[in-house]
Amino acid sequence: MKFPPFRPVFITRLIRISPAAPNPVIAEMRIGLRRIGIAWQLWRMQVQQRSARHELIHVVLEKKRVVDNYTALLSSNAARTAALHRQLKTLMEDGQ
């Protein structure tokens, strides 16, 4: 659902200006304008929710990436330490 970038303020102003609608056409127009205004506001809310959701997903992914990097670093450090221990052990055994 795409809407042109008009503002609901403009629509409400139009509704307020139009007379108390003795004419059924004007009444229909006012109802239509009000509906467009409501639809536009709903659409804007959806867009805002969508962007908020995207931002939240982005934050979660960023946190996950940081955690993954940290765990990778820890595991690589552990592997490196184990390798150093093995080397030291073999050196000490060779020295005896």
PDB file of C-alpha atoms in Angstrom:
ATOM      1  CA  MET A   1       0.000   0.000   0.000  1.00  0.00           C
ATOM      2  CA  LYS A   2       1.756   3.160  -1.208  1.00  0.00           C
ATOM      3  CA  PHE A   3       0.627   6.642  -0.231  1.00  0.00           C
ATOM      4  CA  PRO A   4       1.908   9.952  -1.554  1.00  0.00           C
ATOM      5  CA  PRO A   5       3.739  11.990   1.096  1.00  0.00           C
ATOM      6  CA  PHE A   6       0.824  14.230   2.077  1.00  0.00           C
ATOM      7  CA  ARG A   7      -0.018  15.068   5.661  1.00  0.00           C
ATOM      8  CA  PRO A   8      -3.238  14.181   7.557  1.00  0.00           C
ATOM      9  CA  VAL A   9      -3.276  17.787   8.887  1.00  0.00           C
ATOM     10  CA  PHE A  10      -4.101  18.973   5.366  1.00  0.00           C
ATOM     11  CA  ILE A  11      -6.961  16.454   5.126  1.00  0.00           C
ATOM     12  CA  THR A  12      -8.453  17.398   8.521  1.00  0.00           C
ATOM     13  CA  ARG A  13      -8.276  21.067   7.484  1.00  0.00           C
ATOM     14  CA  LEU A  14     -10.186  20.241   4.306  1.00  0.00           C
ATOM     15  CA  ILE A  15     -12.824  18.349   6.320  1.00  0.00           C
ATOM     16  CA  ARG A  16     -13.185  21.271   8.741  1.00  0.00           C
ATOM     17  CA  ILE A  17     -13.529  23.839   5.927  1.00  0.00           C
ATOM     18  CA  SER A  18     -16.259  21.929   4.055  1.00  0.00           C
ATOM     19  CA  PRO A  19     -19.807  22.839   5.151  1.00  0.00           C
ATOM     20  CA  ALA A  20     -22.059  20.710   7.366  1.00  0.00           C
ATOM     21  CA  ALA A  21     -22.742  18.649   4.239  1.00  0.00           C
ATOM     22  CA  PRO A  22     -26.347  19.181   3.110  1.00  0.00           C
ATOM     23  CA  ASN A  23     -25.043  17.816  -0.193  1.00  0.00           C
ATOM     24  CA  PRO A  24     -24.561  13.991  -0.224  1.00  0.00           C
ATOM     25  CA  VAL A  25     -21.579  14.352  -2.588  1.00  0.00           C
ATOM     26  CA  ILE A  26     -19.789  16.626  -0.124  1.00  0.00           C
ATOM     27  CA  ALA A  27     -20.694  14.226   2.700  1.00  0.00           C
ATOM     28  CA  GLU A  28     -19.171  11.332   0.723  1.00  0.00           C
ATOM     29  CA  MET A  29     -16.095  13.412  -0.013  1.00  0.00           C
ATOM     30  CA  ARG A  30     -15.631  14.261   3.661  1.00  0.00           C
ATOM     31  CA  ILE A  31     -15.999  10.579   4.662  1.00  0.00           C
ATOM     32  CA  GLY A  32     -13.559   9.603   1.922  1.00  0.00           C
ATOM     33  CA  LEU A  33     -11.023  12.204   3.043  1.00  0.00           C
ATOM     34  CA  ARG A  34     -11.354  11.080   6.647  1.00  0.00           C
ATOM     35  CA  ARG A  35     -10.823   7.455   5.556  1.00  0.00           C
ATOM     36  CA  ILE A  36      -7.744   8.446   3.543  1.00  0.00           C
ATOM     37  CA  GLY A  37      -6.411  10.317   6.593  1.00  0.00           C
ATOM     38  CA  ILE A  38      -6.961   7.287   8.838  1.00  0.00           C
ATOM     39  CA  ALA A  39      -5.431   4.931   6.270  1.00  0.00           C
ATOM     40  CA  TRP A  40      -2.439   7.252   5.907  1.00  0.00           C
ATOM     41  CA  GLN A  41      -1.906   7.386   9.685  1.00  0.00           C
ATOM     42  CA  LEU A  42      -2.180   3.591   9.956  1.00  0.00           C
ATOM     43  CA  TRP A  43       0.302   3.189   7.116  1.00  0.00           C
ATOM     44  CA  ARG A  44       2.718   5.626   8.807  1.00  0.00           C
ATOM     45  CA  MET A  45       2.416   3.703  12.087  1.00  0.00           C
ATOM     46  CA  GLN A  46       3.187   0.452  10.253  1.00  0.00           C
ATOM     47  CA  VAL A  47       6.245   2.034   8.635  1.00  0.00           C
ATOM     48  CA  GLN A  48       7.460   3.325  12.019  1.00  0.00           C
ATOM     49  CA  GLN A  49       6.909  -0.106  13.602  1.00  0.00           C
ATOM     50  CA  ARG A  50       8.742  -1.758  10.710  1.00  0.00           C
ATOM     51  CA  SER A  51      11.739   0.578  11.051  1.00  0.00           C
ATOM     52  CA  ALA A  52      11.773   0.061  14.842  1.00  0.00           C
ATOM     53  CA  ARG A  53      11.677  -3.716  14.283  1.00  0.00           C
ATOM     54  CA  HIS A  54      14.548  -3.468  11.782  1.00  0.00           C
ATOM     55  CA  GLU A  55      16.563  -1.421  14.256  1.00  0.00           C
ATOM     56  CA  LEU A  56      15.925  -3.988  16.995  1.00  0.00           C
ATOM     57  CA  ILE A  57      16.973  -6.841  14.699  1.00  0.00           C
ATOM     58  CA  HIS A  58      20.107  -4.873  13.771  1.00  0.00           C
ATOM     59  CA  VAL A  59      20.995  -4.371  17.473  1.00  0.00           C
ATOM     60  CA  VAL A  60      20.419  -8.059  18.245  1.00  0.00           C
ATOM     61  CA  LEU A  61      22.552  -9.136  15.278  1.00  0.00           C
ATOM     62  CA  GLU A  62      25.301  -6.702  16.310  1.00  0.00           C
ATOM     63  CA  LYS A  63      25.278  -8.087  19.876  1.00  0.00           C
ATOM     64  CA  LYS A  64      25.371 -11.648  18.518  1.00  0.00           C
ATOM     65  CA  ARG A  65      28.317 -10.744  16.283  1.00  0.00           C
ATOM     66  CA  VAL A  66      30.223  -9.271  19.264  1.00  0.00           C
ATOM     67  CA  VAL A  67      29.522 -12.391  21.353  1.00  0.00           C
ATOM     68  CA  ASP A  68      30.553 -14.670  18.462  1.00  0.00           C
ATOM     69  CA  ASN A  69      33.806 -12.735  18.011  1.00  0.00           C
ATOM     70  CA  TYR A  70      34.508 -12.943  21.747  1.00  0.00           C
ATOM     71  CA  THR A  71      33.842 -16.707  21.930  1.00  0.00           C
ATOM     72  CA  ALA A  72      35.998 -17.238  18.830  1.00  0.00           C
ATOM     73  CA  LEU A  73      38.784 -15.234  20.473  1.00  0.00           C
ATOM     74  CA  LEU A  74      38.471 -17.222  23.712  1.00  0.00           C
ATOM     75  CA  SER A  75      38.515 -20.570  21.912  1.00  0.00           C
ATOM     76  CA  SER A  76      41.507 -19.531  19.771  1.00  0.00           C
ATOM     77  CA  ASN A  77      43.306 -18.333  22.934  1.00  0.00           C
ATOM     78  CA  ALA A  78      42.526 -21.636  24.637  1.00  0.00           C
ATOM     79  CA  ALA A  79      43.823 -23.562  21.625  1.00  0.00           C
ATOM     80  CA  ARG A  80      46.976 -21.423  21.503  1.00  0.00           C
ATOM     81  CA  THR A  81      47.570 -21.889  25.259  1.00  0.00           C
ATOM     82  CA  ALA A  82      47.098 -25.668  24.939  1.00  0.00           C
ATOM     83  CA  ALA A  83      49.579 -25.740  22.035  1.00  0.00           C
ATOM     84  CA  LEU A  84      52.123 -23.725  24.076  1.00  0.00           C
ATOM     85  CA  HIS A  85      51.680 -26.107  27.035  1.00  0.00           C
ATOM     86  CA  ARG A  86      52.271 -29.098  24.740  1.00  0.00           C
ATOM     87  CA  GLN A  87      55.407 -27.464  23.318  1.00  0.00           C
ATOM     88  CA  LEU A  88      56.715 -26.659  26.805  1.00  0.00           C
ATOM     89  CA  LYS A  89      55.996 -30.212  27.956  1.00  0.00           C
ATOM     90  CA  THR A  90      57.870 -31.715  24.976  1.00  0.00           C
ATOM     91  CA  LEU A  91      60.778 -29.304  25.525  1.00  0.00           C
ATOM     92  CA  MET A  92      60.988 -30.208  29.208  1.00  0.00           C
ATOM     93  CA  GLU A  93      60.770 -33.932  28.397  1.00  0.00           C
ATOM     94  CA  ASP A  94      63.498 -33.522  25.750  1.00  0.00           C
ATOM     95  CA  GLY A  95      65.661 -31.635  28.225  1.00  0.00           C
ATOM     96  CA  GLN A  96      65.601 -34.430  30.830  1.00  0.00           C
TER      97      GLN A  96
END
